[in-house]
Amino acid sequence: MFPGQGSQKKGMGATLFDEFKALTERADRILGYSIEELCLENPDRKLNQTQFTQPAIYVVNALSHFRKIAESNRKPDFLAGHSLGEFNALLAAGCFDFETGLRLVQKRGELMSQARDGGMAAVLNATIEEIDAVFKEQGLTEIDVANYNAPSQIVISGSKDELDKARPFFLRGGMNFVPLNTSAAFHSRYMQLARNEFETYLKAFEFSAPNIPVISNVSARPYQSGDEIANLSAQVTSSVKWFESIQYLRGLGDMEFEEIGHGTVLTKILAKIIQERPEPPKRVQEEVQGTPRQKAIETGEPEPEPLTAEEKVAAWNREHPIGTKVRSSIIEDDNLETRTKAVVLFGHRAAVYLTGYKGYFDLDELDARGSKASMSTPSCSGADPSLEAVH
């Protein structure tokens, strides 16, 4: 697991720059300044400025990974990164080299630093359902959910006026509201311009298919070859589905998690997830892949060809109207229901948008359990699901 913005601290990477001198010098040439000086001395307090923060974290994460591989001579079975950290996960999976990743992160940081007039806050000790209820009751339509870190640790993002209005409603009943020191409303609709410009920039690069599965922040599922531009651009405006990503990995079976980079922020979030959800979800492999294969083994017949995404979508839409209540094999939530018809994402993923969790879920991971005639109430975020199809 690679941490993202917020993990930076003066002094980080102290022993890495001399150990990886050649890579440090390459980073300096690309950035036009000393990455070692930035991290160790933090001149003019630049380390907390987004355009400097993101390259610094990327470099420290990358060098930490290279050291880990050299020391253990072992590669991980899966990779994941929180927001910015996803670039390090893709680097570790061989999707691009160190220099290319740094150029991408440098551009991302520059674009995100130009956004203004927004903010972020962590809402603690509240579920997504409780947050959603406050939004609806108070008519707060200018706030999006930025990070699903843990069941009771969620980050919201939006206009500063709306966040100020929301604050008193999240300071009661054991809940807490903690404003974050960010320059803009990251991972929200307010980053659309940065997303558009970053997508254009990404198209100038070529990406290799991951040689180790990388879990996407956008979908909470492994990257497929060709997902890179769509996922990395969408990540700028969409929610970071960290909780769902961890649950997906836990659902695969026994999993040892290790944080690579500076600090232990993701390790602490993982501990919170396990504390709040002690039992891992049902095994993903058995539910998504195992049943057809086991049937073929039992009958002695050839394993059936899997349905295409288009076939899955057509079958779902025939059987399940908008407003169908569903259960997820990945997360525990009794308030999930469809808000749209099923669609094909990224050209190969059959998915449907759900209220309650507010995001797209793969059809393979849902169990329909009844429906109702009318469409469910639109989500309080004010975001049109059709605009979030790239999630």
PDB file of N, CA and C in Angstrom, residues 214-262:
ATOM      1  N   VAL A 214      -3.144  -4.200  -9.837  1.00  0.00           N
ATOM      2  CA  VAL A 214      -3.227  -2.916  -9.151  1.00  0.00           C
ATOM      3  C   VAL A 214      -4.701  -2.594  -8.919  1.00  0.00           C
ATOM      4  N   ILE A 215      -5.062  -2.308  -7.672  1.00  0.00           N
ATOM      5  CA  ILE A 215      -6.447  -2.000  -7.349  1.00  0.00           C
ATOM      6  C   ILE A 215      -6.698  -0.517  -7.576  1.00  0.00           C
ATOM      7  N   SER A 216      -7.678  -0.214  -8.401  1.00  0.00           N
ATOM      8  CA  SER A 216      -7.994   1.166  -8.772  1.00  0.00           C
ATOM      9  C   SER A 216      -8.806   1.869  -7.699  1.00  0.00           C
ATOM     10  N   ASN A 217      -8.465   3.119  -7.405  1.00  0.00           N
ATOM     11  CA  ASN A 217      -9.263   3.944  -6.494  1.00  0.00           C
ATOM     12  C   ASN A 217     -10.668   4.179  -7.029  1.00  0.00           C
ATOM     13  N   VAL A 218     -10.777   4.263  -8.347  1.00  0.00           N
ATOM     14  CA  VAL A 218     -12.037   4.616  -8.993  1.00  0.00           C
ATOM     15  C   VAL A 218     -13.046   3.475  -8.930  1.00  0.00           C
ATOM     16  N   SER A 219     -12.586   2.255  -9.202  1.00  0.00           N
ATOM     17  CA  SER A 219     -13.495   1.108  -9.274  1.00  0.00           C
ATOM     18  C   SER A 219     -13.355   0.144  -8.104  1.00  0.00           C
ATOM     19  N   ALA A 220     -12.262   0.265  -7.336  1.00  0.00           N
ATOM     20  CA  ALA A 220     -11.951  -0.684  -6.257  1.00  0.00           C
ATOM     21  C   ALA A 220     -11.779  -2.100  -6.790  1.00  0.00           C
ATOM     22  N   ARG A 221     -11.362  -2.216  -8.026  1.00  0.00           N
ATOM     23  CA  ARG A 221     -11.123  -3.501  -8.677  1.00  0.00           C
ATOM     24  C   ARG A 221      -9.799  -3.410  -9.439  1.00  0.00           C
ATOM     25  N   PRO A 222      -9.218  -4.542  -9.845  1.00  0.00           N
ATOM     26  CA  PRO A 222      -7.928  -4.486 -10.536  1.00  0.00           C
ATOM     27  C   PRO A 222      -8.006  -3.752 -11.873  1.00  0.00           C
ATOM     28  N   TYR A 223      -6.941  -3.041 -12.182  1.00  0.00           N
ATOM     29  CA  TYR A 223      -6.781  -2.433 -13.497  1.00  0.00           C
ATOM     30  C   TYR A 223      -6.793  -3.514 -14.570  1.00  0.00           C
ATOM     31  N   GLN A 224      -7.366  -3.173 -15.693  1.00  0.00           N
ATOM     32  CA  GLN A 224      -7.237  -3.982 -16.897  1.00  0.00           C
ATOM     33  C   GLN A 224      -6.373  -3.203 -17.881  1.00  0.00           C
ATOM     34  N   SER A 225      -5.752  -3.884 -18.813  1.00  0.00           N
ATOM     35  CA  SER A 225      -4.931  -3.210 -19.813  1.00  0.00           C
ATOM     36  C   SER A 225      -5.777  -2.192 -20.563  1.00  0.00           C
ATOM     37  N   GLY A 226      -5.303  -0.964 -20.623  1.00  0.00           N
ATOM     38  CA  GLY A 226      -6.033   0.090 -21.308  1.00  0.00           C
ATOM     39  C   GLY A 226      -6.831   0.990 -20.392  1.00  0.00           C
ATOM     40  N   ASP A 227      -6.863   0.655 -19.080  1.00  0.00           N
ATOM     41  CA  ASP A 227      -7.626   1.456 -18.117  1.00  0.00           C
ATOM     42  C   ASP A 227      -6.892   2.714 -17.667  1.00  0.00           C
ATOM     43  N   GLU A 228      -5.609   2.812 -17.934  1.00  0.00           N
ATOM     44  CA  GLU A 228      -4.776   3.804 -17.253  1.00  0.00           C
ATOM     45  C   GLU A 228      -5.269   5.244 -17.453  1.00  0.00           C
ATOM     46  N   ILE A 229      -5.493   5.653 -18.687  1.00  0.00           N
ATOM     47  CA  ILE A 229      -5.886   7.045 -18.936  1.00  0.00           C
ATOM     48  C   ILE A 229      -7.244   7.342 -18.316  1.00  0.00           C
ATOM     49  N   ALA A 230      -8.208   6.444 -18.529  1.00  0.00           N
ATOM     50  CA  ALA A 230      -9.553   6.660 -17.977  1.00  0.00           C
ATOM     51  C   ALA A 230      -9.523   6.706 -16.453  1.00  0.00           C
ATOM     52  N   ASN A 231      -8.824   5.769 -15.827  1.00  0.00           N
ATOM     53  CA  ASN A 231      -8.799   5.711 -14.361  1.00  0.00           C
ATOM     54  C   ASN A 231      -8.064   6.893 -13.743  1.00  0.00           C
ATOM     55  N   LEU A 232      -6.889   7.209 -14.273  1.00  0.00           N
ATOM     56  CA  LEU A 232      -6.073   8.255 -13.657  1.00  0.00           C
ATOM     57  C   LEU A 232      -6.678   9.639 -13.841  1.00  0.00           C
ATOM     58  N   SER A 233      -7.383   9.865 -14.936  1.00  0.00           N
ATOM     59  CA  SER A 233      -8.054  11.152 -15.108  1.00  0.00           C
ATOM     60  C   SER A 233      -9.313  11.207 -14.242  1.00  0.00           C
ATOM     61  N   ALA A 234     -10.083  10.109 -14.222  1.00  0.00           N
ATOM     62  CA  ALA A 234     -11.300  10.078 -13.406  1.00  0.00           C
ATOM     63  C   ALA A 234     -10.986  10.220 -11.924  1.00  0.00           C
ATOM     64  N   GLN A 235      -9.834   9.732 -11.520  1.00  0.00           N
ATOM     65  CA  GLN A 235      -9.453   9.771 -10.104  1.00  0.00           C
ATOM     66  C   GLN A 235      -9.452  11.194  -9.556  1.00  0.00           C
ATOM     67  N   VAL A 236      -9.198  12.179 -10.399  1.00  0.00           N
ATOM     68  CA  VAL A 236      -9.121  13.571  -9.955  1.00  0.00           C
ATOM     69  C   VAL A 236     -10.461  14.070  -9.423  1.00  0.00           C
ATOM     70  N   THR A 237     -11.566  13.600 -10.015  1.00  0.00           N
ATOM     71  CA  THR A 237     -12.895  14.076  -9.615  1.00  0.00           C
ATOM     72  C   THR A 237     -13.705  13.050  -8.827  1.00  0.00           C
ATOM     73  N   SER A 238     -13.340  11.788  -8.882  1.00  0.00           N
ATOM     74  CA  SER A 238     -14.176  10.754  -8.274  1.00  0.00           C
ATOM     75  C   SER A 238     -13.724  10.435  -6.844  1.00  0.00           C
ATOM     76  N   SER A 239     -14.582   9.709  -6.144  1.00  0.00           N
ATOM     77  CA  SER A 239     -14.269   9.303  -4.767  1.00  0.00           C
ATOM     78  C   SER A 239     -13.146   8.274  -4.752  1.00  0.00           C
ATOM     79  N   VAL A 240     -12.302   8.343  -3.739  1.00  0.00           N
ATOM     80  CA  VAL A 240     -11.291   7.317  -3.497  1.00  0.00           C
ATOM     81  C   VAL A 240     -11.959   6.196  -2.707  1.00  0.00           C
ATOM     82  N   LYS A 241     -12.171   5.066  -3.337  1.00  0.00           N
ATOM     83  CA  LYS A 241     -12.888   3.954  -2.699  1.00  0.00           C
ATOM     84  C   LYS A 241     -11.903   3.042  -1.959  1.00  0.00           C
ATOM     85  N   TRP A 242     -11.296   3.596  -0.925  1.00  0.00           N
ATOM     86  CA  TRP A 242     -10.255   2.846  -0.219  1.00  0.00           C
ATOM     87  C   TRP A 242     -10.838   1.703   0.605  1.00  0.00           C
ATOM     88  N   PHE A 243     -11.908   1.967   1.317  1.00  0.00           N
ATOM     89  CA  PHE A 243     -12.541   0.921   2.125  1.00  0.00           C
ATOM     90  C   PHE A 243     -12.961  -0.248   1.235  1.00  0.00           C
ATOM     91  N   GLU A 244     -13.604   0.050   0.123  1.00  0.00           N
ATOM     92  CA  GLU A 244     -14.040  -1.020  -0.763  1.00  0.00           C
ATOM     93  C   GLU A 244     -12.842  -1.759  -1.361  1.00  0.00           C
ATOM     94  N   SER A 245     -11.760  -1.037  -1.647  1.00  0.00           N
ATOM     95  CA  SER A 245     -10.552  -1.677  -2.178  1.00  0.00           C
ATOM     96  C   SER A 245      -9.976  -2.668  -1.180  1.00  0.00           C
ATOM     97  N   ILE A 246      -9.908  -2.254   0.090  1.00  0.00           N
ATOM     98  CA  ILE A 246      -9.385  -3.149   1.125  1.00  0.00           C
ATOM     99  C   ILE A 246     -10.307  -4.345   1.303  1.00  0.00           C
ATOM    100  N   GLN A 247     -11.608  -4.115   1.263  1.00  0.00           N
ATOM    101  CA  GLN A 247     -12.554  -5.223   1.398  1.00  0.00           C
ATOM    102  C   GLN A 247     -12.444  -6.197   0.226  1.00  0.00           C
ATOM    103  N   TYR A 248     -12.205  -5.678  -0.959  1.00  0.00           N
ATOM    104  CA  TYR A 248     -12.005  -6.556  -2.121  1.00  0.00           C
ATOM    105  C   TYR A 248     -10.798  -7.460  -1.888  1.00  0.00           C
ATOM    106  N   LEU A 249      -9.702  -6.879  -1.415  1.00  0.00           N
ATOM    107  CA  LEU A 249      -8.488  -7.657  -1.185  1.00  0.00           C
ATOM    108  C   LEU A 249      -8.686  -8.657  -0.044  1.00  0.00           C
ATOM    109  N   ARG A 250      -9.354  -8.242   1.002  1.00  0.00           N
ATOM    110  CA  ARG A 250      -9.621  -9.166   2.112  1.00  0.00           C
ATOM    111  C   ARG A 250     -10.515 -10.320   1.658  1.00  0.00           C
ATOM    112  N   GLY A 251     -11.401 -10.034   0.723  1.00  0.00           N
ATOM    113  CA  GLY A 251     -12.296 -11.058   0.228  1.00  0.00           C
ATOM    114  C   GLY A 251     -11.613 -12.117  -0.610  1.00  0.00           C
ATOM    115  N   LEU A 252     -10.387 -11.849  -1.051  1.00  0.00           N
ATOM    116  CA  LEU A 252      -9.642 -12.827  -1.843  1.00  0.00           C
ATOM    117  C   LEU A 252      -9.032 -13.931  -0.982  1.00  0.00           C
ATOM    118  N   GLY A 253      -9.030 -13.752   0.326  1.00  0.00           N
ATOM    119  CA  GLY A 253      -8.443 -14.754   1.206  1.00  0.00           C
ATOM    120  C   GLY A 253      -7.470 -14.106   2.176  1.00  0.00           C
ATOM    121  N   ASP A 254      -6.623 -14.915   2.803  1.00  0.00           N
ATOM    122  CA  ASP A 254      -5.646 -14.386   3.752  1.00  0.00           C
ATOM    123  C   ASP A 254      -4.718 -13.405   3.045  1.00  0.00           C
ATOM    124  N   MET A 255      -4.593 -12.226   3.593  1.00  0.00           N
ATOM    125  CA  MET A 255      -3.834 -11.169   2.938  1.00  0.00           C
ATOM    126  C   MET A 255      -3.009 -10.431   3.979  1.00  0.00           C
ATOM    127  N   GLU A 256      -1.722 -10.293   3.720  1.00  0.00           N
ATOM    128  CA  GLU A 256      -0.842  -9.506   4.584  1.00  0.00           C
ATOM    129  C   GLU A 256      -0.629  -8.146   3.919  1.00  0.00           C
ATOM    130  N   PHE A 257      -0.938  -7.069   4.631  1.00  0.00           N
ATOM    131  CA  PHE A 257      -0.826  -5.720   4.088  1.00  0.00           C
ATOM    132  C   PHE A 257       0.428  -5.042   4.632  1.00  0.00           C
ATOM    133  N   GLU A 258       1.133  -4.334   3.763  1.00  0.00           N
ATOM    134  CA  GLU A 258       2.319  -3.594   4.197  1.00  0.00           C
ATOM    135  C   GLU A 258       2.338  -2.232   3.523  1.00  0.00           C
ATOM    136  N   GLU A 259       2.537  -1.200   4.322  1.00  0.00           N
ATOM    137  CA  GLU A 259       2.601   0.166   3.809  1.00  0.00           C
ATOM    138  C   GLU A 259       4.031   0.503   3.423  1.00  0.00           C
ATOM    139  N   ILE A 260       4.202   1.042   2.207  1.00  0.00           N
ATOM    140  CA  ILE A 260       5.528   1.382   1.689  1.00  0.00           C
ATOM    141  C   ILE A 260       5.570   2.879   1.427  1.00  0.00           C
ATOM    142  N   GLY A 261       6.458   3.579   2.097  1.00  0.00           N
ATOM    143  CA  GLY A 261       6.557   5.028   1.968  1.00  0.00           C
ATOM    144  C   GLY A 261       6.774   5.623   3.345  1.00  0.00           C
ATOM    145  N   HIS A 262       6.497   6.910   3.484  1.00  0.00           N
ATOM    146  CA  HIS A 262       6.700   7.569   4.771  1.00  0.00           C
ATOM    147  C   HIS A 262       5.433   7.499   5.615  1.00  0.00           C
TER     148      HIS A 262
END
